[in-house]
XYZ file of C-alpha atoms in Angstrom:
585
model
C 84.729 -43.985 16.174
C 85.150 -47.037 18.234
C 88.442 -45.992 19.792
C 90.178 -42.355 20.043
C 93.566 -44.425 18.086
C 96.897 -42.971 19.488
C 100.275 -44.218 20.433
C 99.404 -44.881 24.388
C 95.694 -46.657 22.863
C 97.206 -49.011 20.829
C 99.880 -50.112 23.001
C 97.594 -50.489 25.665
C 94.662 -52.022 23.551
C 93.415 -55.907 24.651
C 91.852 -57.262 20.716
C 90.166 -60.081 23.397
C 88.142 -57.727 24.914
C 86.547 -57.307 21.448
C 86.166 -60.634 20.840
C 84.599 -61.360 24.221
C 82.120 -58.900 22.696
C 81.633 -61.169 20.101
C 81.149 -63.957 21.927
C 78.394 -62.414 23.825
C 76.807 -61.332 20.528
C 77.162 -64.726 19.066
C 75.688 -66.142 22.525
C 72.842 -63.541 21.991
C 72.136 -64.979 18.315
C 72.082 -68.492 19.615
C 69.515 -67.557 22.473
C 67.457 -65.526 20.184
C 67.698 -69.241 17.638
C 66.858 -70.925 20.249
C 63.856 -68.697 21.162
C 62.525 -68.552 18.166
C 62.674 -72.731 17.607
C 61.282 -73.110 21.269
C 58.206 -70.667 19.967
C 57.632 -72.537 16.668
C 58.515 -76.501 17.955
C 56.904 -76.417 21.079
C 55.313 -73.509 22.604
C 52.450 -72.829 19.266
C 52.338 -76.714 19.261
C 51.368 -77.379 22.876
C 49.010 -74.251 22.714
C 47.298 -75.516 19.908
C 46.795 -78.869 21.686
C 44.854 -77.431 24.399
C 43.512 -74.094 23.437
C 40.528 -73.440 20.766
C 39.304 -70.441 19.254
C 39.881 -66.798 17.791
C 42.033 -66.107 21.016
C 44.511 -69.156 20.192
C 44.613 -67.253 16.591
C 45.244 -64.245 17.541
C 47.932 -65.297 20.287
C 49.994 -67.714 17.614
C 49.561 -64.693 15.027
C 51.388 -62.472 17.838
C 54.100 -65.248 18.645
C 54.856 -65.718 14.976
C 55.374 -62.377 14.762
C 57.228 -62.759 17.707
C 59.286 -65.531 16.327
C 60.456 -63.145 13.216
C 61.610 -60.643 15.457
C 64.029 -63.188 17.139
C 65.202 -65.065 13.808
C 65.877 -60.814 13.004
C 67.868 -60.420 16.159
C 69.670 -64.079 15.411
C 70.901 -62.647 11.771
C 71.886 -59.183 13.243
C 73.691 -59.929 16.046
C 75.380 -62.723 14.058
C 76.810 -60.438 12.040
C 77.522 -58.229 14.704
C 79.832 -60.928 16.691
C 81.751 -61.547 13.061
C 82.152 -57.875 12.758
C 83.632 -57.778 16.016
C 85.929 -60.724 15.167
C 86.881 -58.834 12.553
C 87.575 -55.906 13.702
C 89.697 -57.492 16.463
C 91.661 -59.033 14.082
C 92.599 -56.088 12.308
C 93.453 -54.861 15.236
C 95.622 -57.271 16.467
C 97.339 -57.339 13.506
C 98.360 -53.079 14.012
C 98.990 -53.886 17.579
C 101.334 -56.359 16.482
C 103.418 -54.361 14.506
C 103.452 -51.653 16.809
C 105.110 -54.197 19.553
C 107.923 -55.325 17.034
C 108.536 -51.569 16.250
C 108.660 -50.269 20.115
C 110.689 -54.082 20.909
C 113.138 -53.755 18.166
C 113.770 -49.825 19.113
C 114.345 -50.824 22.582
C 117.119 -53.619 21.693
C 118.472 -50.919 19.836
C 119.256 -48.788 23.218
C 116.469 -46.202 21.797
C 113.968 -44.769 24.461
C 110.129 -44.574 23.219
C 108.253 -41.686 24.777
C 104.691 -42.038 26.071
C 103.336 -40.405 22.587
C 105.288 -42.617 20.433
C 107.628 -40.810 19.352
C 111.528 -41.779 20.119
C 114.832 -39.684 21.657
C 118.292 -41.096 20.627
C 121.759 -40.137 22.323
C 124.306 -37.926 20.968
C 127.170 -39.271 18.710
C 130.450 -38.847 19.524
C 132.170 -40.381 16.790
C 136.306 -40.835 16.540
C 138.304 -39.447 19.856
C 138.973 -36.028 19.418
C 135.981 -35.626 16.868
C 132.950 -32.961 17.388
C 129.973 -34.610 19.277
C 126.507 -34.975 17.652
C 123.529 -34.051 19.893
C 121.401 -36.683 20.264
C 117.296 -35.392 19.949
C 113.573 -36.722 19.609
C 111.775 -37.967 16.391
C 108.350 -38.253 15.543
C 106.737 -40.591 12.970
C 106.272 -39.812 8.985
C 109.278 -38.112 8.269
C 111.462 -39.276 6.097
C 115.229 -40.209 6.611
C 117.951 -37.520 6.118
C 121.027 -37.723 4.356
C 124.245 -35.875 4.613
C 127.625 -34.862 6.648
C 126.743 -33.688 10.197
C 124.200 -35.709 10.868
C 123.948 -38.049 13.657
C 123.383 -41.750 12.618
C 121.141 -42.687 15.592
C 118.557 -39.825 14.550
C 117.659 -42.362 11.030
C 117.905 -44.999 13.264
C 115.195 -43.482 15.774
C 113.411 -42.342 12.635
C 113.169 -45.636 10.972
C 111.399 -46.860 14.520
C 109.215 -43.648 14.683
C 108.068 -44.479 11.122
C 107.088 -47.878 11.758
C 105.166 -46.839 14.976
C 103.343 -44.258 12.944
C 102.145 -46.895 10.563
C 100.983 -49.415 13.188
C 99.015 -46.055 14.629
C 97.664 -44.995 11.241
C 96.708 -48.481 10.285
C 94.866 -49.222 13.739
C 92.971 -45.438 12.988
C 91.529 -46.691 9.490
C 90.898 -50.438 10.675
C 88.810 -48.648 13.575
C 87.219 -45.941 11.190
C 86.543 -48.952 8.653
C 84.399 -50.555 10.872
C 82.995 -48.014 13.435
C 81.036 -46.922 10.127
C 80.351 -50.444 9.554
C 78.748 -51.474 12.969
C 77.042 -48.292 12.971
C 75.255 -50.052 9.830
C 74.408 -52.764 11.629
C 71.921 -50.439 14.432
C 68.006 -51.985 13.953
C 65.227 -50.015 14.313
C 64.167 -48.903 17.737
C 60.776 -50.491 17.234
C 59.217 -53.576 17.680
C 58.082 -54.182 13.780
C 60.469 -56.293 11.529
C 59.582 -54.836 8.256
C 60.379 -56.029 4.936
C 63.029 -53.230 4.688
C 64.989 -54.266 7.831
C 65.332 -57.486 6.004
C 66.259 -55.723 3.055
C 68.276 -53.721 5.159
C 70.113 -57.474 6.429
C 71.139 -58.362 2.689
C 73.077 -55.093 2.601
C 74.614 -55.500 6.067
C 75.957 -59.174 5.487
C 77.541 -57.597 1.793
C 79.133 -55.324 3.502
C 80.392 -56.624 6.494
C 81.359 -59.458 4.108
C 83.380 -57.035 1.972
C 85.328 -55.163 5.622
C 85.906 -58.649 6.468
C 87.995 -60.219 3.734
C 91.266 -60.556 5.771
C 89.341 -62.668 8.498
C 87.389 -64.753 6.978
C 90.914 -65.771 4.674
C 91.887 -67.636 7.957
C 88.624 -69.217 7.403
C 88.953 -71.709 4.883
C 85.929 -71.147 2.080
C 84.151 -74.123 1.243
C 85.337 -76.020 -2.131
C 84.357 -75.059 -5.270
C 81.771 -77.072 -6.660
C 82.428 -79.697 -3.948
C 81.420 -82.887 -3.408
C 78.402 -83.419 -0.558
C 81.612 -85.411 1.282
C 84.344 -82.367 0.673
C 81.400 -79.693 1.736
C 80.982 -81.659 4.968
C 84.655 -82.474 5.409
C 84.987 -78.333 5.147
C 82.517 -77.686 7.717
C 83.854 -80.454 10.550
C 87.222 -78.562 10.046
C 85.639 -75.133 10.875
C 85.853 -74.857 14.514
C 82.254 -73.328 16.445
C 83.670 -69.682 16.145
C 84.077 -70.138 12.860
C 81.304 -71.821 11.945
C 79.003 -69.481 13.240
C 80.810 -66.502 11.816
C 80.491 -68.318 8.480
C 76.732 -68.732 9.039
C 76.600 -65.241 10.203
C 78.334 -63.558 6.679
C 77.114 -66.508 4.431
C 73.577 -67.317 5.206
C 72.079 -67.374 1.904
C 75.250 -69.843 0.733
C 75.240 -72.335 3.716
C 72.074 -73.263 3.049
C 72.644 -74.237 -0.699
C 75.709 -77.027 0.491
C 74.930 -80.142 0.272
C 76.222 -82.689 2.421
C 75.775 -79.887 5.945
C 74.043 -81.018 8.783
C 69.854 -80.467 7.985
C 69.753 -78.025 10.990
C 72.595 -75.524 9.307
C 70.900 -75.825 5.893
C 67.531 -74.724 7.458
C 68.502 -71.749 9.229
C 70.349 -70.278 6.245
C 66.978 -71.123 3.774
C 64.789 -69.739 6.401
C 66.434 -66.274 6.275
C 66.758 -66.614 2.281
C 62.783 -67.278 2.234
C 62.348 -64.156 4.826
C 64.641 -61.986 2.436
C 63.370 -63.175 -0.766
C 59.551 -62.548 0.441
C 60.958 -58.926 1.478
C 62.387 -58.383 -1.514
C 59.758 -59.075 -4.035
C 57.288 -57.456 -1.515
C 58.861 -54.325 -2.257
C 59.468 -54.802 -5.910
C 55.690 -55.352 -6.093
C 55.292 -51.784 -4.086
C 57.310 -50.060 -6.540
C 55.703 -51.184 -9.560
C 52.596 -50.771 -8.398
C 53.597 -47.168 -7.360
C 55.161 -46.791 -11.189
C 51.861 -48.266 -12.534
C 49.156 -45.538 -10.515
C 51.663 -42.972 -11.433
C 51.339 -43.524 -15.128
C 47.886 -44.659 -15.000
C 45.762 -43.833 -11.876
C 42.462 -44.961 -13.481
C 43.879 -48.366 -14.232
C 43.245 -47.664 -18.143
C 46.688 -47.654 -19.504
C 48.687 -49.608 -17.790
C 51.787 -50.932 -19.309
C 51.488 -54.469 -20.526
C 55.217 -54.731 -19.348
C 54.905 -53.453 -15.539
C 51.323 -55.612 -15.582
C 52.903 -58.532 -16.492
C 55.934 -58.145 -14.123
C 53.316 -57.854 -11.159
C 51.466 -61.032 -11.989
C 55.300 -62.737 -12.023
C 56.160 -61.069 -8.744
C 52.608 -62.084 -6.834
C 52.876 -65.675 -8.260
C 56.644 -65.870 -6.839
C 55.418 -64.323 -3.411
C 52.422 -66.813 -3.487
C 55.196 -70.016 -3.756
C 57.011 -68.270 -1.063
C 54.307 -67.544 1.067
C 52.724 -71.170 0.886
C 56.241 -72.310 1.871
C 56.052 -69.724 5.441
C 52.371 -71.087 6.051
C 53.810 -74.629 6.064
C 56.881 -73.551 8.167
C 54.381 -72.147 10.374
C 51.973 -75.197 10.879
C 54.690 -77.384 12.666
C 52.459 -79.302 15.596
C 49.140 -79.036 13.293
C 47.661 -82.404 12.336
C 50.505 -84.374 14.110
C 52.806 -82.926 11.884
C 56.684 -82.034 13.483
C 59.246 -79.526 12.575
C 59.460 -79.086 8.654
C 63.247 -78.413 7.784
C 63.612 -75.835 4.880
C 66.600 -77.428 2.826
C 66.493 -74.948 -0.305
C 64.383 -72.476 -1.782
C 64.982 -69.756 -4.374
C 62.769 -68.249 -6.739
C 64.739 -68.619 -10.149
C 62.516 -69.316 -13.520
C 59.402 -71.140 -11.780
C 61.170 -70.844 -8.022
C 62.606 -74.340 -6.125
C 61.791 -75.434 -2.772
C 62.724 -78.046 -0.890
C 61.292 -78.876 2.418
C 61.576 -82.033 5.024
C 58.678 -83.342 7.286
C 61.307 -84.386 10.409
C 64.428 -84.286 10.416
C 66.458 -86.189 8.312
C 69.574 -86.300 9.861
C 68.020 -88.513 12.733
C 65.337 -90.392 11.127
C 65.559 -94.046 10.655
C 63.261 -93.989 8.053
C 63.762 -91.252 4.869
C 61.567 -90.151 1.608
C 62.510 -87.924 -1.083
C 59.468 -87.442 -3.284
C 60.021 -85.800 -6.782
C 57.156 -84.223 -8.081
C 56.819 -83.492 -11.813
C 54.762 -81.884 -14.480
C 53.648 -78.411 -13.758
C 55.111 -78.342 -10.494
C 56.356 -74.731 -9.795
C 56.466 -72.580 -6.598
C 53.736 -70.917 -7.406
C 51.544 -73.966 -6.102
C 54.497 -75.970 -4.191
C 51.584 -76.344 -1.085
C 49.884 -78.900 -2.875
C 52.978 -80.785 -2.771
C 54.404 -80.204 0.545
C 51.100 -81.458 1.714
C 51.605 -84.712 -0.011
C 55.037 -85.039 1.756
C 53.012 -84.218 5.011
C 50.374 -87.187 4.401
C 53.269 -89.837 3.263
C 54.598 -89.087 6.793
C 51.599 -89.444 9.231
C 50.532 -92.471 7.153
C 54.389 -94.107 7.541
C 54.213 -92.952 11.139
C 50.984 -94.567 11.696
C 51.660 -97.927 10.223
C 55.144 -98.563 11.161
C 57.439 -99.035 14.384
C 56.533 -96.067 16.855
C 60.255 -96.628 18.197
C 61.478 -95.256 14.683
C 61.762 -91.700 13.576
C 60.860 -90.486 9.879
C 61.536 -87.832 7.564
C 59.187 -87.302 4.528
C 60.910 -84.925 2.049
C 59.121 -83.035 -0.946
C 62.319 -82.060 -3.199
C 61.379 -79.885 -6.093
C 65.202 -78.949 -6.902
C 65.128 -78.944 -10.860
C 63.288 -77.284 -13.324
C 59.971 -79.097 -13.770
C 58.439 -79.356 -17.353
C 55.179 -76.657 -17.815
C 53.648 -77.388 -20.721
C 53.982 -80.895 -23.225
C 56.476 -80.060 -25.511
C 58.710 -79.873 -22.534
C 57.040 -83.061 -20.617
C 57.815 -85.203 -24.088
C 61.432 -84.333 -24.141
C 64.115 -85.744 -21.300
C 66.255 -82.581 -21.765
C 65.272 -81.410 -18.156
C 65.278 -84.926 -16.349
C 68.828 -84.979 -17.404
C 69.766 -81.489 -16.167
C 67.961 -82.463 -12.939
C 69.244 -86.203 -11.807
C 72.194 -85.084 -11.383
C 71.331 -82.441 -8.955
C 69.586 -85.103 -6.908
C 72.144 -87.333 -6.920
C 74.485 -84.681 -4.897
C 71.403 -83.681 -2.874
C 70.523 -87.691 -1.983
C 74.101 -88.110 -1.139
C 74.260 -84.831 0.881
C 71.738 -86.877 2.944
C 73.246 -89.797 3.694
C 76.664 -87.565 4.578
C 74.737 -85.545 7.286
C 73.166 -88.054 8.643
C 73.876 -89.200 12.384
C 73.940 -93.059 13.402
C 72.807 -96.347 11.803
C 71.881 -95.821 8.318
C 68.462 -94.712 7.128
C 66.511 -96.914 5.056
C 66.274 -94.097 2.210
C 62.908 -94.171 -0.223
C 62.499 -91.878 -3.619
C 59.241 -91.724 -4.604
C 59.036 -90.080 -8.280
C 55.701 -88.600 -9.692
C 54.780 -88.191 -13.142
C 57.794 -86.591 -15.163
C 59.296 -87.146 -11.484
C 59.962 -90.454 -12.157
C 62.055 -89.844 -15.079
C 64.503 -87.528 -13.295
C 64.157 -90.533 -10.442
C 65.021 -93.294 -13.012
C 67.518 -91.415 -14.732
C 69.784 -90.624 -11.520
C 69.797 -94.661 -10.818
C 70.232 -95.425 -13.874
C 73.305 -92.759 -13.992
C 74.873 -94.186 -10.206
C 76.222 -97.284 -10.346
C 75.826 -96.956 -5.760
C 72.828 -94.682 -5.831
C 71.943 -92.913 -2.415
C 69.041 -95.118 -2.017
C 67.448 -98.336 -0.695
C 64.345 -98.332 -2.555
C 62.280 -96.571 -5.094
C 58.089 -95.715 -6.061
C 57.177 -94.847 -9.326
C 53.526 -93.778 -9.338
C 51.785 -92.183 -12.394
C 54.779 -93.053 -14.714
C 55.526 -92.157 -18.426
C 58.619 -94.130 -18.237
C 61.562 -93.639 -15.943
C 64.640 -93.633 -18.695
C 65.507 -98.226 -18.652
C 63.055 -100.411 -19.885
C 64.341 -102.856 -17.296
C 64.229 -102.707 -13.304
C 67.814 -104.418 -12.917
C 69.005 -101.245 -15.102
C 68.312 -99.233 -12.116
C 71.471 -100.342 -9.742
C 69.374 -101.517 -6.958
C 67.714 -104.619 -6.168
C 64.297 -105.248 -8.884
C 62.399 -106.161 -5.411
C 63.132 -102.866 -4.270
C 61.115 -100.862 -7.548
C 57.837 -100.781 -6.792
C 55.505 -99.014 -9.241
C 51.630 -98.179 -9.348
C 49.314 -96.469 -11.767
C 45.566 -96.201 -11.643
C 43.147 -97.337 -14.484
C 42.195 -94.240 -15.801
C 45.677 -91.914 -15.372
C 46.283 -90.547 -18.802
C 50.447 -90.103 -18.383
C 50.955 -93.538 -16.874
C 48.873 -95.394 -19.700
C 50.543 -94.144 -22.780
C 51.191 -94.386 -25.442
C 47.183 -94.045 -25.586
C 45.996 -91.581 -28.610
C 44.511 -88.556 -26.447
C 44.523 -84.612 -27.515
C 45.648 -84.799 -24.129
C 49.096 -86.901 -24.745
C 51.795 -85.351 -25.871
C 53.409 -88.653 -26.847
C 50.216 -89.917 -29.019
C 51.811 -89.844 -32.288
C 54.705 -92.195 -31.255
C 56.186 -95.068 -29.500
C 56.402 -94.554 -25.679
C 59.702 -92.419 -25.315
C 60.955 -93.085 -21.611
C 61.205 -96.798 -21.976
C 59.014 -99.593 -20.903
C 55.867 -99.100 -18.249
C 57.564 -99.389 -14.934
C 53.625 -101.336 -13.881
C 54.255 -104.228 -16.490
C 55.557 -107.380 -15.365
C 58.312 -107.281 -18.183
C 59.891 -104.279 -17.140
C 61.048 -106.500 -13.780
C 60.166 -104.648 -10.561
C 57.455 -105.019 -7.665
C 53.519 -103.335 -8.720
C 51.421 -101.990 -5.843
C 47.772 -101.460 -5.773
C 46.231 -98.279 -6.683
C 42.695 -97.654 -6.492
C 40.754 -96.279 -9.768
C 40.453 -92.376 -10.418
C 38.078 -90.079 -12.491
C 37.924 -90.251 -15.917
C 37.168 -86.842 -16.098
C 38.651 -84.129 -16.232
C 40.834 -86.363 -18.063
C 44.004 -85.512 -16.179
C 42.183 -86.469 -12.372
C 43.727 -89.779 -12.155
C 46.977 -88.532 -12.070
C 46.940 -86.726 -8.975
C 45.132 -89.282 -7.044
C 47.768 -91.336 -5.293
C 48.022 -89.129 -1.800
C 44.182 -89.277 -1.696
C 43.734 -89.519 2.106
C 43.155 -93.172 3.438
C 43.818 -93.803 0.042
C 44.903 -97.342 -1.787
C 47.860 -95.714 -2.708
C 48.736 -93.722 0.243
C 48.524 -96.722 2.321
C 50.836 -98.808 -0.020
C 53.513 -96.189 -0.186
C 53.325 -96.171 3.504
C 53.819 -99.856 3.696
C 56.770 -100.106 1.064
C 58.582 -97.012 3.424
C 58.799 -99.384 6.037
C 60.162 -101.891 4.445
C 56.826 -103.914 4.188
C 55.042 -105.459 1.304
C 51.991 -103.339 -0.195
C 48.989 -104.628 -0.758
C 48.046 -105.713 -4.549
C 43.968 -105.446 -5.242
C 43.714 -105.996 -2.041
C 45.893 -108.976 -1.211
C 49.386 -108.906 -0.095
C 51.471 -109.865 -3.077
């Protein structure tokens, strides 16, 4: 137990020395954030900028691993300063009542002794009449009834009972969570293992569950709310609160759109350390199951095999995500933000070259076909090169953010690619995420880009199409099937701000061409007119020619470094014309 709870505790008990203790705690997790950002933004960076070799590797493997034992200590003492606050709350709340009951016993000329328990005068009664003797009552007895007996003793009884209470409350509040913060001990070693962060997903559910009568003087965040009501919420939590939100709702936070890029980051980056943990261990235990039944490997079950090949393509997505984390200050690239990552169906990810909240220039590519989680580093990469080549041809006093947002359900074979069934379930979702953006971000407006690929640009065309205001300045359609309007002016935002380029030879973008490999070859094209011809109304860019073969090459050629494309995508970013075969247009 936390306290030994009796009468003489209670009424002597301070609840703000508790929650100093979870201030310090919540200091602690702030240093430990801090120390692990300063280890991945600055000291790996400038180490790698001077330092060569397998002794660079093997120090920034060590302070990586370092850096996961500090995010570790930021969760758990996180949790511990909310505990605390909770605890102290409860607390307060039996103190309370124990100071009405000893206050109101006193006005009533009734003496409380130093265990709690209360003496009451004698009772005379009429003149002449037998006197009562007065006596000492203890808590959790009931009241008597009858002739003879003295009507201070219910009186004193009534108090007694009501002290007893605030005593036994305070006793099961500080049994509650004694057991509680015992939970939250870590391993006395130096390893963060995949069950401690196992171990963390239990923790926050149960201290979660101990503290529902705290965090009810939090207000939760809205249901279903608006990017503008989510960040409204969190402006009217004060910095207490809002860490001990954090601390009990990491997973959650980071899912809000509309919160600052910084918030949304740390709660992803704990959900991607989790999630990894969690399917790490799933994996062990099937694997375990699967030697058990069959240690020569000859009769496996078809069911546990193919739940293994699910788990280790989920834990590659996750893992390319961590490597890319990881490579902040490699090839002039700066902090990525993690801004949402799960691994339902074919996994999401979202991630953010800069920081969007402060650039002046901002991206939001949308990959499509056949994007999953299981390859998302292809993709992240492409956000990467978009950003040095923006950085390197436009204003140095500008900052940018290059985003790679894979937040719907991408199409993974053609009869999904030839139907619009999941470009309508996923413009909407980037509409809130586009205008989460813009709410969170600080100063001047951003001049804000979406770049859709493929089946991309569908989902891109259909949430413009869908917002009469969209959350953008400017879009890029490369490699297009069609992006929902067969007109640029159908898109809400200036034609001279669509720009759209294809190469010769890409397959998708030059339907409705009879190929085995088109899925639309036996019909008219289905997502409206080619956003490249002049009739549809927009702005073309140059692209230079791909492959013909494999016949789907083409199509994945527009990040090509020092590319055609690459360079034109840059340009249009910044606000500047692209060049057109060659030739500005």
């Amino acid at each position: 137990m936390i306290l030994a709870v009796d009468y003489a505790t209670l009424k002597a008990l301070k609840p703000s020395d508790f929650e100093n203790a979870a201030d310090g705690y919540r200091k602690a997790s702030s240093m430990a954030s801090q120390a692990k950002d300063d280890l991945y933004n600055q000291i790996i960076p400038g180490m790698q900028k001077s330092l060569r070799g397998e002794a660079l590797d093997a120090a920034v493997r060590q302070l990586r691993d370092l850096s996961k034992n500090f995010q570790y200590a930021q969760v758990e003492c996180g949790l511990i300063s909310a505990a605390l606050n909770a605890f102290s709350l409860e607390l307060r709340l039996a103190k309370v009542k124990l100071d009405l009951a000893v206050g109101d016993a006193t006005d009533a000329h009734l003496q409380v002794r130093e265990d709690g328990s209360i003496s009451y005068a004698a009772w005379s009664g009429q003149p002449g009449s037998v006197s009562i003797p007065g006596g000492i009552v203890s808590g959790g007895t009931p009241l008597v009834q009858g002739p003879g007996i003295n009507p201070n003793h219910n009186a004193a009884q009534t108090y007694a009972n009501r002290i007893s209470e605030a005593v036994k409350e305070a006793t099961e509040v500080d049994t509650k969570w004694s057991a509680k913060l015992k939970n939250l001990e870590a391993d006395d070693d130096l390893t963060v293992s995949d069950r401690d962060w196992i171990n963390t997903r239990h923790d926050m559910r149960s201290t979660l569950k101990g503290a529902a009568d705290y965090l009810n003087l939090i207000l939760e965040p809205p249901k279903d709310g608006t990017p503008e009501e989510n960040a409204k919420w969190w402006e009217g939590l004060t910095e207490e609160q809002r860490s001990d939100y954090l601390s009990l709702n990491l997973a959650t936070v980071g899912t809000l759109d509309g919160l600052p890029s910084e918030v949304r980051d740390e709660g992803n980056r704990y959900s991607l350390r989790a999630s990894t943990a969690r399917w790490e261990m799933e994996r062990e235990r099937l694997v375990m199951m699967r030697d058990l039944v069959s240690p020569d490997g000859r009769y496996v079950s078809s069911s546990i095999a193919s739940k293994i090949r699910d788990i280790d393509k989920k834990l590659a997505g996750l893992n390319q995500v961590q490597q890319h984390l990881d490579s902040t200050g490699e090839k002039s690239i700066p902090e990525l933000y993690l801004l949402g990552i799960d691994t339902e169906k074919n996994g999401h990810a979202i991630v953010s070259v800069g920081n969007p909240d402060e650039a002046d220039n901002v991206t939001t590519y949308v990959p499509g076909m056949n994007t999953k989680l299981e390859t998302i580093g292809s993709d992240i990469e492409r956000a990467e090169s978009l950003y040095t080549h923006s950085v390197a041809l436009g204003d140095p006093d500008k900052k940018y953010a290059s985003l790679m947002w894979l937040g719907y359900d991408a199409p993974q074979n053609p009869v999904a690619v030839a139907k619009e069934d999941l470009a309508n379930q996923g413009s909407p979702v980037l509409n809130d995420f586009l205008d989460g953006l813009q709410v969170s971000h600080q100063g001047e407006p951003a001049n804000d880009t979406l770049l859709g690929h493929s089946y991309g640009s569908l989902v891109s065309g259909k949430m413009l199409s869908g917002d009469e205001t969209p959350p953008v300045d400017a879009v890029i359609f490369v490699g297009s099937p069609g992006v929902g309007v067969d007109h640029a002016a159908d898109l809400n935002i200036p034609p001279e701000n669509v720009w759209a380029g294809k190469s010769r030879n890409d397959l998708v973008a030059s339907l409705p061409t009879r190929s085995v490999y088109n899925p639309w070859s036996w019909g008219e094209r289905p997502f409206g007119v080619d956003p490249t011809e002049p009739r549809f109304g927009g702005q073309q860019f140059g692209v230079q020619d791909g492959s013909k073969w494999p016949p789907f090459a083409a199509h994945s050629l527009y990040w090509d470094e020092n590319s055609e494309s690459l360079k034109n995508m840059a340009l249009i970013v910044n606000g500047e014309y692209p060049m057109s075969g060659g030739e500005p247009q």
